[in-house]
PDB file of C-alpha atoms in Angstrom:
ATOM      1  CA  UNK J 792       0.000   0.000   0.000  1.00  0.00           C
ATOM      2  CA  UNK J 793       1.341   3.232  -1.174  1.00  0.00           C
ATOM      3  CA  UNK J 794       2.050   6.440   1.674  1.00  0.00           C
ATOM      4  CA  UNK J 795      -0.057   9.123   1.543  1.00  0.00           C
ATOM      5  CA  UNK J 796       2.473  11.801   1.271  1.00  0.00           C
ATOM      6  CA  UNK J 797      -0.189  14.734   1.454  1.00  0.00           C
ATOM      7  CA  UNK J 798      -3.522  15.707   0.526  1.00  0.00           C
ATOM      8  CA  UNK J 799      -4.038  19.585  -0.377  1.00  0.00           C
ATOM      9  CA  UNK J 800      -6.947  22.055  -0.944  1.00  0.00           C
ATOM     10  CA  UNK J 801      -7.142  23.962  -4.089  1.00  0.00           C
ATOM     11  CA  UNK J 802      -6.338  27.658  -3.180  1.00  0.00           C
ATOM     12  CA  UNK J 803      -8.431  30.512  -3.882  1.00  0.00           C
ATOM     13  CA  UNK J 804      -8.855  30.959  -7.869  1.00  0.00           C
ATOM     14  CA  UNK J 805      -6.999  33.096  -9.842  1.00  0.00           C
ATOM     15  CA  UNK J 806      -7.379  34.521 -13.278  1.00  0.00           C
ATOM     16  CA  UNK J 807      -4.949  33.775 -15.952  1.00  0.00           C
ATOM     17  CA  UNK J 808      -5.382  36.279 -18.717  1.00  0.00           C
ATOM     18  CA  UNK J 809      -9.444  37.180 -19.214  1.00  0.00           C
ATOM     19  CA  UNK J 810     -10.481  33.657 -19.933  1.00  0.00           C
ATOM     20  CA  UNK J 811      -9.314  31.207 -17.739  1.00  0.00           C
ATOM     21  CA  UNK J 812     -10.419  31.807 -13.374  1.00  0.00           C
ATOM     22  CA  UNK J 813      -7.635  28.865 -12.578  1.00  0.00           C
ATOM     23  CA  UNK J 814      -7.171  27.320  -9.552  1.00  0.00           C
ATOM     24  CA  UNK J 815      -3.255  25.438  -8.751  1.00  0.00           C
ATOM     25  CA  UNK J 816      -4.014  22.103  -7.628  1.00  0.00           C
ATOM     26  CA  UNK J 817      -0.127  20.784  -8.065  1.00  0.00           C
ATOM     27  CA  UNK J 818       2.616  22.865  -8.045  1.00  0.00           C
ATOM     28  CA  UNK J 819       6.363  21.901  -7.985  1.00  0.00           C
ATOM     29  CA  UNK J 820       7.101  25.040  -5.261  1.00  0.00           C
ATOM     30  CA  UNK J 821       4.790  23.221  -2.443  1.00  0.00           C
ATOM     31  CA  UNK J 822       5.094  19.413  -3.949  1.00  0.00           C
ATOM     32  CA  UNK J 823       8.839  19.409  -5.490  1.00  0.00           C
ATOM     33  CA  UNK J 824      10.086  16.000  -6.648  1.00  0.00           C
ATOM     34  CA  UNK J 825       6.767  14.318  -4.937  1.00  0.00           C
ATOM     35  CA  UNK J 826       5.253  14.969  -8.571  1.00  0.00           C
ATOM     36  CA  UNK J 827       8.042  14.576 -10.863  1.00  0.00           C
ATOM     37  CA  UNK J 828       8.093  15.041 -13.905  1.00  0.00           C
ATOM     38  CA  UNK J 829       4.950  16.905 -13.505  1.00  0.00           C
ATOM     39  CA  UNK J 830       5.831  20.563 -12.750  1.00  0.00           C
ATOM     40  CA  UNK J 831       2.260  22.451 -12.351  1.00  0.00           C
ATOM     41  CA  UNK J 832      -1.958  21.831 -12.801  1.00  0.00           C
ATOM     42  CA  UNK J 833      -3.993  24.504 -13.128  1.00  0.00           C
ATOM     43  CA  UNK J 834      -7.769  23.811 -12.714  1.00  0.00           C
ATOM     44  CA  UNK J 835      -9.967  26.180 -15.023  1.00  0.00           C
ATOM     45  CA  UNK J 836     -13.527  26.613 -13.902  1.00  0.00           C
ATOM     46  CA  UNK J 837     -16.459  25.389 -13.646  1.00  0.00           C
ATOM     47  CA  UNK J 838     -17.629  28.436 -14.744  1.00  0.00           C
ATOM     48  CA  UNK J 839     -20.400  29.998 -16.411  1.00  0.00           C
ATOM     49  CA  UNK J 840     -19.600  32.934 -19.153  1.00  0.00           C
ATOM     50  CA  UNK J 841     -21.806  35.100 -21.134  1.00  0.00           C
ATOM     51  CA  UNK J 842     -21.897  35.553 -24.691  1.00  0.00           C
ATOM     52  CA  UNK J 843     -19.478  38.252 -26.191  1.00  0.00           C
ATOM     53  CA  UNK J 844     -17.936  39.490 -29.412  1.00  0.00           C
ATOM     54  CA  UNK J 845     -14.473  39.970 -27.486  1.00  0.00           C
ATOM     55  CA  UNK J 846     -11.340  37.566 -27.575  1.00  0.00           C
ATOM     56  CA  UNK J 847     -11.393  35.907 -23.916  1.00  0.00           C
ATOM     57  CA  UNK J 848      -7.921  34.085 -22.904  1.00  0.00           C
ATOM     58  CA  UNK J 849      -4.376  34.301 -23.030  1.00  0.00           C
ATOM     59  CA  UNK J 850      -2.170  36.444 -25.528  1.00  0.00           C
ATOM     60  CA  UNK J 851       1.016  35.687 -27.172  1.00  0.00           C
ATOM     61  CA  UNK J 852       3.395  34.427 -24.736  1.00  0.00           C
ATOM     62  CA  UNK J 853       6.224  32.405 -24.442  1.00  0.00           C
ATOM     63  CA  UNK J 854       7.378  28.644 -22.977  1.00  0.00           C
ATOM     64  CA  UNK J 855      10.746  26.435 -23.081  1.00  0.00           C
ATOM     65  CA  UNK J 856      11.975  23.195 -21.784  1.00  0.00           C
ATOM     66  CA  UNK J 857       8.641  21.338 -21.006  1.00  0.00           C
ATOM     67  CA  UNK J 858       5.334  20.469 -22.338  1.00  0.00           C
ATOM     68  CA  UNK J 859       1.839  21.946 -21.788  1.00  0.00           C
ATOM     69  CA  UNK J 860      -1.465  19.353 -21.554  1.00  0.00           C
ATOM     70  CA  UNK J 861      -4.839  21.014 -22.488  1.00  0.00           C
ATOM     71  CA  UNK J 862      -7.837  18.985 -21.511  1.00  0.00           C
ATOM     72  CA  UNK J 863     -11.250  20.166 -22.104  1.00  0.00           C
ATOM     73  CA  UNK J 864     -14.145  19.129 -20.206  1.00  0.00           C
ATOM     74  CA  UNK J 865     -16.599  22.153 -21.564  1.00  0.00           C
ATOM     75  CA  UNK J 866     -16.700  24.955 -23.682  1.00  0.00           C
ATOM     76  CA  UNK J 867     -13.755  25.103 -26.602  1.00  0.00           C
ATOM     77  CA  UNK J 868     -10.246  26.503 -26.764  1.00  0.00           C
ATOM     78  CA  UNK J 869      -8.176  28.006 -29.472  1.00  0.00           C
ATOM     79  CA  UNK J 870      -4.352  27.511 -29.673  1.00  0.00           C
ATOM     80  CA  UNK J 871      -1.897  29.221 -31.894  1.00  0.00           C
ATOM     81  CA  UNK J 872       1.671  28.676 -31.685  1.00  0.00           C
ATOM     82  CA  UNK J 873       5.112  29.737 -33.458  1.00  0.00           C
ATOM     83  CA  UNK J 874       5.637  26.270 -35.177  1.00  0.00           C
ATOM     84  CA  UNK J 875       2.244  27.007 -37.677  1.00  0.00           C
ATOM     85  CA  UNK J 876       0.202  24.559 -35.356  1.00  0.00           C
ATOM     86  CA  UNK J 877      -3.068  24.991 -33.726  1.00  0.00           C
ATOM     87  CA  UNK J 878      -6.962  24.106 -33.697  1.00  0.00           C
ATOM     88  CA  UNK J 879      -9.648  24.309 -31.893  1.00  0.00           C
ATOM     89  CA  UNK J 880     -10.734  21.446 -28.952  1.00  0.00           C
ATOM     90  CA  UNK J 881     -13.881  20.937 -27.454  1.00  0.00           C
ATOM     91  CA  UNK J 882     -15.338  18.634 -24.555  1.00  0.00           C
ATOM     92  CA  UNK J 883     -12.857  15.572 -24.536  1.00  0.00           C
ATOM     93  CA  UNK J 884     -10.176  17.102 -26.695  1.00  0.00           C
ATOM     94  CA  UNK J 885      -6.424  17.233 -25.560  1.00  0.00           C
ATOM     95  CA  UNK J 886      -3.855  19.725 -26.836  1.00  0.00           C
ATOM     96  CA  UNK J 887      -0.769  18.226 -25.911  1.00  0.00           C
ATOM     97  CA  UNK J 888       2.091  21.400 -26.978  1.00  0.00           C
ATOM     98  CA  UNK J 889       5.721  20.505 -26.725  1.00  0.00           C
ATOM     99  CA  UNK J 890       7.623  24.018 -25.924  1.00  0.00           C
ATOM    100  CA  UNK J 891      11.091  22.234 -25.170  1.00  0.00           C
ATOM    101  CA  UNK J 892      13.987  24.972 -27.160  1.00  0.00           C
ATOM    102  CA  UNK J 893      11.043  27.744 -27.280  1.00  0.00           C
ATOM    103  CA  UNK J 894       7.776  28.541 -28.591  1.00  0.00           C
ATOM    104  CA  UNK J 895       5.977  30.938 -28.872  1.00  0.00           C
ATOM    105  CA  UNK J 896       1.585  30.862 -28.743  1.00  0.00           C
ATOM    106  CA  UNK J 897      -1.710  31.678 -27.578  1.00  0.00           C
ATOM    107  CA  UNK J 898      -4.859  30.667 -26.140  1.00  0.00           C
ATOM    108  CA  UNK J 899      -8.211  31.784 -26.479  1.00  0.00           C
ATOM    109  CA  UNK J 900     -12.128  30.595 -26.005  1.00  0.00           C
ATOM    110  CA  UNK J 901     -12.544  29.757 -29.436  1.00  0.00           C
ATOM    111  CA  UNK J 902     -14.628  32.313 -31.867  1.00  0.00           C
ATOM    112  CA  UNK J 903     -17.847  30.038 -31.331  1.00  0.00           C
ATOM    113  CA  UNK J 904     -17.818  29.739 -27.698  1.00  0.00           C
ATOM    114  CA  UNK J 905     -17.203  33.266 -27.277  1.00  0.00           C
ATOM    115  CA  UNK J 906     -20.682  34.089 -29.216  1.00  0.00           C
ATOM    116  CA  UNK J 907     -22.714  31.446 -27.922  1.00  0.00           C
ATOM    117  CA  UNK J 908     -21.284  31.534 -23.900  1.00  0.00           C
ATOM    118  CA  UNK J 909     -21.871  28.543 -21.860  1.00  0.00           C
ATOM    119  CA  UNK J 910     -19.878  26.540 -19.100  1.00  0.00           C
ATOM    120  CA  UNK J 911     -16.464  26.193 -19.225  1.00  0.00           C
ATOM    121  CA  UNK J 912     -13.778  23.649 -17.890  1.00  0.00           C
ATOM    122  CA  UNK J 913     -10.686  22.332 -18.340  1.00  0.00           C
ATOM    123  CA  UNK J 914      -7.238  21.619 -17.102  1.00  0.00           C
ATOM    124  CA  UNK J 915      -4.059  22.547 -17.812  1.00  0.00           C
ATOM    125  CA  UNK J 916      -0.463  20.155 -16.867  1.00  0.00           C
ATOM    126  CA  UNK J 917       3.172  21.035 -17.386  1.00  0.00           C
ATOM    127  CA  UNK J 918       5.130  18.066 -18.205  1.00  0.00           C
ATOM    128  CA  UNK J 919       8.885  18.571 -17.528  1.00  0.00           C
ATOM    129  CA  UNK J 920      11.163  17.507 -19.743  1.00  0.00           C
ATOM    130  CA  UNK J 921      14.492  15.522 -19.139  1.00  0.00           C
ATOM    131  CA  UNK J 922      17.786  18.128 -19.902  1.00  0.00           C
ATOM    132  CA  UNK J 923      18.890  15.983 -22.885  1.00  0.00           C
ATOM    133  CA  UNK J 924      15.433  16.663 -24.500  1.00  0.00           C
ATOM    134  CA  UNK J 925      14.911  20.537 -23.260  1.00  0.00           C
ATOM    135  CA  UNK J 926      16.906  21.639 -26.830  1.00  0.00           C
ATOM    136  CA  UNK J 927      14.445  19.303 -28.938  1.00  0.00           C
ATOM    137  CA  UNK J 928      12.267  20.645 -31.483  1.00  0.00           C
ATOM    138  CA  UNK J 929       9.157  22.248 -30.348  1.00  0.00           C
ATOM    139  CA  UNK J 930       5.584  20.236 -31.185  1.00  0.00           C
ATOM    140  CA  UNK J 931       2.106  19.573 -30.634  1.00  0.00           C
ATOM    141  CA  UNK J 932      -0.321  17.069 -30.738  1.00  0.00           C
ATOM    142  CA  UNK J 933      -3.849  17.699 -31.313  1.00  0.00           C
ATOM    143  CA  UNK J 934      -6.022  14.518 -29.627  1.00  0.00           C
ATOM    144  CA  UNK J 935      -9.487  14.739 -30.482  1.00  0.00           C
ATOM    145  CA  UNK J 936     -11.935  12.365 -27.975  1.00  0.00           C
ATOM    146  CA  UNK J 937     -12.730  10.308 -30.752  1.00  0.00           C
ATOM    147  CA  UNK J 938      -9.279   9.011 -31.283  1.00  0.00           C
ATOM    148  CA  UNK J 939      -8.563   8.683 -27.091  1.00  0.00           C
ATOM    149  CA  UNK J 940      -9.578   5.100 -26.089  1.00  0.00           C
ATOM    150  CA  UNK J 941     -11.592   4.452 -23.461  1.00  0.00           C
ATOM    151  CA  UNK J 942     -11.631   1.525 -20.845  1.00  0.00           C
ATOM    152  CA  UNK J 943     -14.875   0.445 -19.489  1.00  0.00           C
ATOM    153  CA  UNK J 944     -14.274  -0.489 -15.540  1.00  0.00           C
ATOM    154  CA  UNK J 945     -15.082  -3.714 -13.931  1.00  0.00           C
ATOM    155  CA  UNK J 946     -18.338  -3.882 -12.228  1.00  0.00           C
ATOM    156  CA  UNK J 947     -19.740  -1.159 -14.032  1.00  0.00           C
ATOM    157  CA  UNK J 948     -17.715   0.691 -12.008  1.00  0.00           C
ATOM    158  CA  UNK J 949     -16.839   3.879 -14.201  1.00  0.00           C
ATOM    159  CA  UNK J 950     -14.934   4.414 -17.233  1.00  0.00           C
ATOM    160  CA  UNK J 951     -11.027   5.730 -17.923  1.00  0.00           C
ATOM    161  CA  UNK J 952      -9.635   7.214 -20.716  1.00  0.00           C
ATOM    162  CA  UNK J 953      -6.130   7.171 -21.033  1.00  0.00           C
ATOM    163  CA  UNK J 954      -4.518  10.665 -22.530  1.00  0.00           C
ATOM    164  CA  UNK J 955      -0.836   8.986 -22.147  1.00  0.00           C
ATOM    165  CA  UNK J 956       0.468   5.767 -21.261  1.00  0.00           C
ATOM    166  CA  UNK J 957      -1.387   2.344 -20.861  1.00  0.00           C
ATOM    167  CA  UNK J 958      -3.916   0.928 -18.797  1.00  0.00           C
ATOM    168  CA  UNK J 959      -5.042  -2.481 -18.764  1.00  0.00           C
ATOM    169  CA  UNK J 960      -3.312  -2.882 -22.137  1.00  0.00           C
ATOM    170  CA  UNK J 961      -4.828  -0.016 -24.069  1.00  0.00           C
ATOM    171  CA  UNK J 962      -2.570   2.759 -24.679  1.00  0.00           C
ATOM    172  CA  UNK J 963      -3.337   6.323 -25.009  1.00  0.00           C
ATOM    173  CA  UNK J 964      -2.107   8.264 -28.518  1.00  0.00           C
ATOM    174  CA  UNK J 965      -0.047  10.761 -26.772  1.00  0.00           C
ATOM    175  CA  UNK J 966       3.646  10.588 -27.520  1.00  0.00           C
ATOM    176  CA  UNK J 967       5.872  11.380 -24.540  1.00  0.00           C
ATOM    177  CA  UNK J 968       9.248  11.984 -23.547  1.00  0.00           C
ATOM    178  CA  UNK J 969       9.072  10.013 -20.393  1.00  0.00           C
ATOM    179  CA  UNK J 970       7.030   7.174 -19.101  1.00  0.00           C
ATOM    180  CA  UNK J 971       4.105   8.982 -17.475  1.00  0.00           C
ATOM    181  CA  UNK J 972       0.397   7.967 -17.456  1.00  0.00           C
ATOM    182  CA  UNK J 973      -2.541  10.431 -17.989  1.00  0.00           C
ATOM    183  CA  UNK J 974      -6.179   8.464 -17.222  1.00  0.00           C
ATOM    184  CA  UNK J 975      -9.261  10.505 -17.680  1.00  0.00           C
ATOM    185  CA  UNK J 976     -11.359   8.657 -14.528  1.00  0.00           C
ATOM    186  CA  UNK J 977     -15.573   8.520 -13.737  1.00  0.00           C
ATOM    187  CA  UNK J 978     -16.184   6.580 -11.334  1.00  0.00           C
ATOM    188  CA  UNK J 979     -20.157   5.952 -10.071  1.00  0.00           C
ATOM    189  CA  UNK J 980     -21.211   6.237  -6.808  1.00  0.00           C
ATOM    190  CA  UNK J 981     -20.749   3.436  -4.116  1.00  0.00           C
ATOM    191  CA  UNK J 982     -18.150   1.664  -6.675  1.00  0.00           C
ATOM    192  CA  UNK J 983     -14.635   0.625  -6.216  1.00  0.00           C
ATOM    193  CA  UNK J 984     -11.637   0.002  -8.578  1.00  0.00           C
ATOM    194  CA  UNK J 985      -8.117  -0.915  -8.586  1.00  0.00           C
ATOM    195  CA  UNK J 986      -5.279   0.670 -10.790  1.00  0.00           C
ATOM    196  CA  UNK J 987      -2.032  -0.839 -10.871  1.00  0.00           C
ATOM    197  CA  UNK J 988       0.618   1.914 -11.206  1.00  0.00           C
ATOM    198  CA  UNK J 989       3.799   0.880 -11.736  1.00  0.00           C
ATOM    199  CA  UNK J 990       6.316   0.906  -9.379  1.00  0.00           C
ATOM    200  CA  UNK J 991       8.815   4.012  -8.852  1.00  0.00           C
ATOM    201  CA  UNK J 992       6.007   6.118 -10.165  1.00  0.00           C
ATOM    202  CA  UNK J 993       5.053   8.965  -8.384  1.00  0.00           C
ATOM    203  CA  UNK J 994       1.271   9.330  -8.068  1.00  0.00           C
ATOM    204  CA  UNK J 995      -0.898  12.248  -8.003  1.00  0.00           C
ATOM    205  CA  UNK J 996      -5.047  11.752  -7.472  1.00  0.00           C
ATOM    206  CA  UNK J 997      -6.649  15.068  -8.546  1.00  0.00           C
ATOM    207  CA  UNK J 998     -11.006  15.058  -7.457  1.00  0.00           C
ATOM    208  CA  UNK J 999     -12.444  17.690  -9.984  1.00  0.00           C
ATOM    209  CA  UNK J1000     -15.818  16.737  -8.852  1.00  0.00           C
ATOM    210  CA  UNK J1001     -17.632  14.094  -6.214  1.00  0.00           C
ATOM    211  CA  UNK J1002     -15.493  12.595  -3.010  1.00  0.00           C
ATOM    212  CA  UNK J1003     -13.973   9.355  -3.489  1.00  0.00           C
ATOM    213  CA  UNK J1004     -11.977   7.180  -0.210  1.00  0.00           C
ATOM    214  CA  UNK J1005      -8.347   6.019  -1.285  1.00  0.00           C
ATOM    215  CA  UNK J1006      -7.658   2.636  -0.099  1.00  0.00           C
ATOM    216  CA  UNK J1007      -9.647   2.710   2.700  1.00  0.00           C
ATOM    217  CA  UNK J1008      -7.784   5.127   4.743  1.00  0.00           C
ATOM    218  CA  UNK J1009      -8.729   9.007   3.927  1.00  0.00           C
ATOM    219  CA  UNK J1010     -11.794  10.798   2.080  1.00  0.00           C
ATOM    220  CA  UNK J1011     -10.506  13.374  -0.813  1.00  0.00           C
ATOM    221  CA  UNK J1012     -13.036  15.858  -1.789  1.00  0.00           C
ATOM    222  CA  UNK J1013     -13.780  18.223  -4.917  1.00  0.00           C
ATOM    223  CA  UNK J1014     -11.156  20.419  -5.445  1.00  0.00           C
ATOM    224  CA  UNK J1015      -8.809  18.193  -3.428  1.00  0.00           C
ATOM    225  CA  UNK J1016      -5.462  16.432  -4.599  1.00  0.00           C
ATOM    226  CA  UNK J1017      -3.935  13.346  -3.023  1.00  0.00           C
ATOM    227  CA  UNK J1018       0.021  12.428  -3.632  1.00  0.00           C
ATOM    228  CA  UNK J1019       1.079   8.864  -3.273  1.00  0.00           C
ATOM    229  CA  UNK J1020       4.499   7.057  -2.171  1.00  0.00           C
ATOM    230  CA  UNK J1021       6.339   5.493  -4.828  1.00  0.00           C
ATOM    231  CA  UNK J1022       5.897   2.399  -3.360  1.00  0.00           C
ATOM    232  CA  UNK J1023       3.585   0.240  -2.956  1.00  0.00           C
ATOM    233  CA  UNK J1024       1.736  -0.985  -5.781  1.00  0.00           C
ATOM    234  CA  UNK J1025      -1.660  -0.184  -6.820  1.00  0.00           C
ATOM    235  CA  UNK J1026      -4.520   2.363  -5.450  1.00  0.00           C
ATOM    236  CA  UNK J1027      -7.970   1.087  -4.420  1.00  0.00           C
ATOM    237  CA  UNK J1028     -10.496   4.494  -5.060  1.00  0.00           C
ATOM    238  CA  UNK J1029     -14.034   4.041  -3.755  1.00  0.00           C
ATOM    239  CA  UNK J1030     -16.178   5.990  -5.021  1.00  0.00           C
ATOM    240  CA  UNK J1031     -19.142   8.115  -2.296  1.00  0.00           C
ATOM    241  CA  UNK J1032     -20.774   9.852  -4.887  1.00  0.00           C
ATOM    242  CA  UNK J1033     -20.245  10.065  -8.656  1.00  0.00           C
ATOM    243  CA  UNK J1034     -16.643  11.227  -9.270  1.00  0.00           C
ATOM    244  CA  UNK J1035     -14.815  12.987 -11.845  1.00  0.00           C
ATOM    245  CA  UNK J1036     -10.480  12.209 -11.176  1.00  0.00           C
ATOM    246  CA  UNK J1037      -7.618  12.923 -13.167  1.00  0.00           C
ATOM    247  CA  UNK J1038      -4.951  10.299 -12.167  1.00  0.00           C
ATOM    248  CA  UNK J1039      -1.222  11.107 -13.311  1.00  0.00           C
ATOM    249  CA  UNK J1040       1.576   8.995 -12.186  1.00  0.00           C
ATOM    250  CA  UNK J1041       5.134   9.372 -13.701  1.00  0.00           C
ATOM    251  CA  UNK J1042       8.751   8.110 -13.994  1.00  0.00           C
ATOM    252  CA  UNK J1043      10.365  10.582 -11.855  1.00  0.00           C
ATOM    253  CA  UNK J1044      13.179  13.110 -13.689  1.00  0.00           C
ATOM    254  CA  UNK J1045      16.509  13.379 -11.127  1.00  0.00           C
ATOM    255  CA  UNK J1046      17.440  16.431 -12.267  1.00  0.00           C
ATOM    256  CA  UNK J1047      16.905  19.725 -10.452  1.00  0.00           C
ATOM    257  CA  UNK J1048      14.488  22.371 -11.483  1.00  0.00           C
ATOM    258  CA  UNK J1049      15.084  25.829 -12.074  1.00  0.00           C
ATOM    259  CA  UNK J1050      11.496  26.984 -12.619  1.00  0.00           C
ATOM    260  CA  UNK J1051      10.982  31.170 -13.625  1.00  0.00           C
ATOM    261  CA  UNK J1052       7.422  31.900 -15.606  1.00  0.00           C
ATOM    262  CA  UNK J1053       7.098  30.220 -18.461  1.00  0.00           C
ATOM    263  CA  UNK J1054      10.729  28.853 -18.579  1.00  0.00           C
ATOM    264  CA  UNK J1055      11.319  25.613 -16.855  1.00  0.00           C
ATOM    265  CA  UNK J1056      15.530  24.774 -17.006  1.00  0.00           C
ATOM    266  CA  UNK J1057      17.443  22.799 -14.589  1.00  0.00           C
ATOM    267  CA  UNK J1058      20.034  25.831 -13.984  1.00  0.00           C
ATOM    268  CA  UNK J1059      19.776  29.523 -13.364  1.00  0.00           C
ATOM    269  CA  UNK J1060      22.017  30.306 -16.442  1.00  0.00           C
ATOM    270  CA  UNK J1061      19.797  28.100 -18.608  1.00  0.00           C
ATOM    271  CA  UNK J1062      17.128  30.444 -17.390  1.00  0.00           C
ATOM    272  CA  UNK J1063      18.897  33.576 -18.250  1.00  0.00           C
ATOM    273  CA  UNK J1064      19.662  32.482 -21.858  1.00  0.00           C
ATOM    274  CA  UNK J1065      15.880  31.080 -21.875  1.00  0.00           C
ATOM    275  CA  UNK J1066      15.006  35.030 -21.389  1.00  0.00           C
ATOM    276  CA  UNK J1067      17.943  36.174 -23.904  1.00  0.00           C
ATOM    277  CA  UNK J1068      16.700  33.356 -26.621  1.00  0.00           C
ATOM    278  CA  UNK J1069      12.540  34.717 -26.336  1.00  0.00           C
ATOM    279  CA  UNK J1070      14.197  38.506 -26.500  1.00  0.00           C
ATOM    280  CA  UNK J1071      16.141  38.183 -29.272  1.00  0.00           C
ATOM    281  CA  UNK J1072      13.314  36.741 -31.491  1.00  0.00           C
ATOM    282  CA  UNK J1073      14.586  32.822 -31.562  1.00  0.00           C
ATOM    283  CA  UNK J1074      11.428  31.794 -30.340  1.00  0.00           C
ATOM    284  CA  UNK J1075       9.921  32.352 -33.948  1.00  0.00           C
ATOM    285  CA  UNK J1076       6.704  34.721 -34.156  1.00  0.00           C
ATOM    286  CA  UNK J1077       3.115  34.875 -34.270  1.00  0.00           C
ATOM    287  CA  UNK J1078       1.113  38.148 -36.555  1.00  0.00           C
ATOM    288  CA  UNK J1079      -2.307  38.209 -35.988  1.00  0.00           C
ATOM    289  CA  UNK J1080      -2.969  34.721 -34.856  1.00  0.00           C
ATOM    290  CA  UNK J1081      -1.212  32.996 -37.305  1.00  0.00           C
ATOM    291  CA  UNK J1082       2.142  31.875 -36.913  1.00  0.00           C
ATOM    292  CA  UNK J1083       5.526  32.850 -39.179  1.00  0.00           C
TER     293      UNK J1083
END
C-alpha cells in the first residue's frame, strides 16, 4: 500500500489572462520531486460565461523546456503557436504542446464559444522535460476524444480514458518523452476500482468533482489532490458519490528544477539564456494569430 504523502486544498482561484479563473491544484514550489516530472496543474472553472464578441484568454506568450497538456471538459479553446500549429478542442479534446527549445503561442475561447457563452472547464499540466530533450524541437499534438480510447471499468464501475500511457493494455495516442500515465477517470457512486501503477512512479489523485476514499484510509473531496508514495503498488479508489479524477503517475526526472514563468531549465544560467533566446526573437513569431 502506497504512503499518503499529502492531501491539499485547491487555493483561492486566480485569473490567468481574461479567460481562464484557474485554480493550482499541483505545483512543484509546495510538492517538489513528490510529482516529478509533472511541474504544475492549473484547474480552469467550472464556470459559467456570457456571450461576447471579445477575444477571452491568453495572448502571445512564451514557454521552453517542457510540455503543456490542455484537456477540455466544456466549452472550446483556441491555440496558436510559433511552429504554424493549432486548432480548436472541445469537450474531450487534448492539446498536448511541446515548448522544449522555445515557442511561442496563444490561447483563447474559441470564436464560437465566445458568441454562444456557456460553461467552461478544463485543465491545464506542465510536463517537464528531461535536460537531454529541453533543446528538442518544439511540437504539438492535437487529440481529439474520438481518437482517445476508453476503458470500461469492472463492475460497471466507471470508465477511464487514457490521454498517455497504458492501462489495462490499451494505450493512449499521446507521444511522450518520459514514461508517465494520464487516465481521464468517472467513477459511479458506491463503486470501487483498482489501478495498478507501476512501481517508482510517483502518483498524483486530482477530485475535480464528487469525493472518493483512497484505499480505505482518507476521504478526498472536490477540489482536493492526493500524492502517493512510490511504493507500494496499486490504489484502491471508492467511489461516495459520482466522481470525476484525473490520475497522473510518472517516472520521476533526477534532475533539479530551475522553474521562472514560463521557462522551466534545470540551472539559473539556462534560465537567463531562456530570457535572452525569447528577447532576441529565436522563439519564432506569431502576426495576428497565425504563426511565421
Amino acid at each position: 500500500m502506497r504512503q499518503v504523502l499529502g492531501i491539499y486544498s485547491a487555493p483561492r482561484q486566480h485569473w490567468v489572462g481574461d479567460g481562464f479563473p484557474v485554480r493550482t491544484m499541483l505545483s512543484h514550489n509546495a510538492q517538489g520531486a513528490h510529482i516529478s516530472p509533472f511541474i504544475m496543474l492549473d484547474y480552469a472553472g467550472p464556470a459559467k460565461f456570457e456571450p461576447t464578441t471579445a477575444r477571452r484568454g491568453v495572448g502571445e506568450h512564451p514557454h521552453k523546456g517542457f510540455e503543456t497538456v490542455t484537456i477540455v471538459y466544456e466549452g472550446e479553446v483556441e491555440h496558436r503557436d510559433s511552429t504554424g500549429s493549432g486548432g480548436v478542442i472541445g469537450p474531450g479534446d487534448v492539446q498536448w504542446m511541446t515548448a522544449a527549445s522555445g515557442i511561442l503561442h496563444q490561447e483563447y475561447h474559441s470564436p464560437a464559444f465566445a458568441k454562444s457563452g456557456g460553461n467552461f472547464e478544463m485543465v491545464q499540466l506542465w510536463v517537464n522535460l528531461p535536460a537531454k530533450d529541453k533543446s528538442a524541437k518544439p511540437g504539438y499534438q492535437n487529440l481529439l476524444d474520438r481518437d482517445i480510447p476508453t476503458v470500461d471499468l469492472p463492475d460497471a464501475a466507471g470508465k477511464l480514458r487514457v490521454i498517455a500511457g497504458s492501462f489495462d493494455g490499451v494505450t493512449g495516442p499521446a507521444r511522450t518523452f518520459t514514461s508517465i500515465n494520464i487516465w481521464d477517470v468517472r467513477l459511479a457512486r458506491d463503486k470501487a476500482v483498482t489501478l495498478d501503477v507501476p512501481e517508482g512512479h510517483t502518483l498524483s489523485v486530482l477530485v475535480l468533482s464528487g469525493t472518493v476514499e483512497i484505499d480505505g484510509r482518507e476521504v478526498v473531496g472536490e477540489a482536493q489532490t492526493v500524492i502517493l508514495g512510490r511504493d507500494g503498488g496499486g490504489i484502491n479508489l471508492e467511489a461516495n458519490s459520482d466522481a470525476k479524477l484525473l490520475v497522473l503517475t510518472g517516472e520521476p526526472i533526477n534532475e533539479p528544477v530551475v522553474a521562472h514563468g514560463p521557462f522551466v531549465m534545470n540551472t539559473v544560467g539556462e534560465i537567463k539564456q531562456a530570457m535572452l533566446d525569447f528577447q532576441s526573437g529565436k522563439f519564432g513569431a506569431l502576426e495576428n494569430g497565425v504563426a511565421n
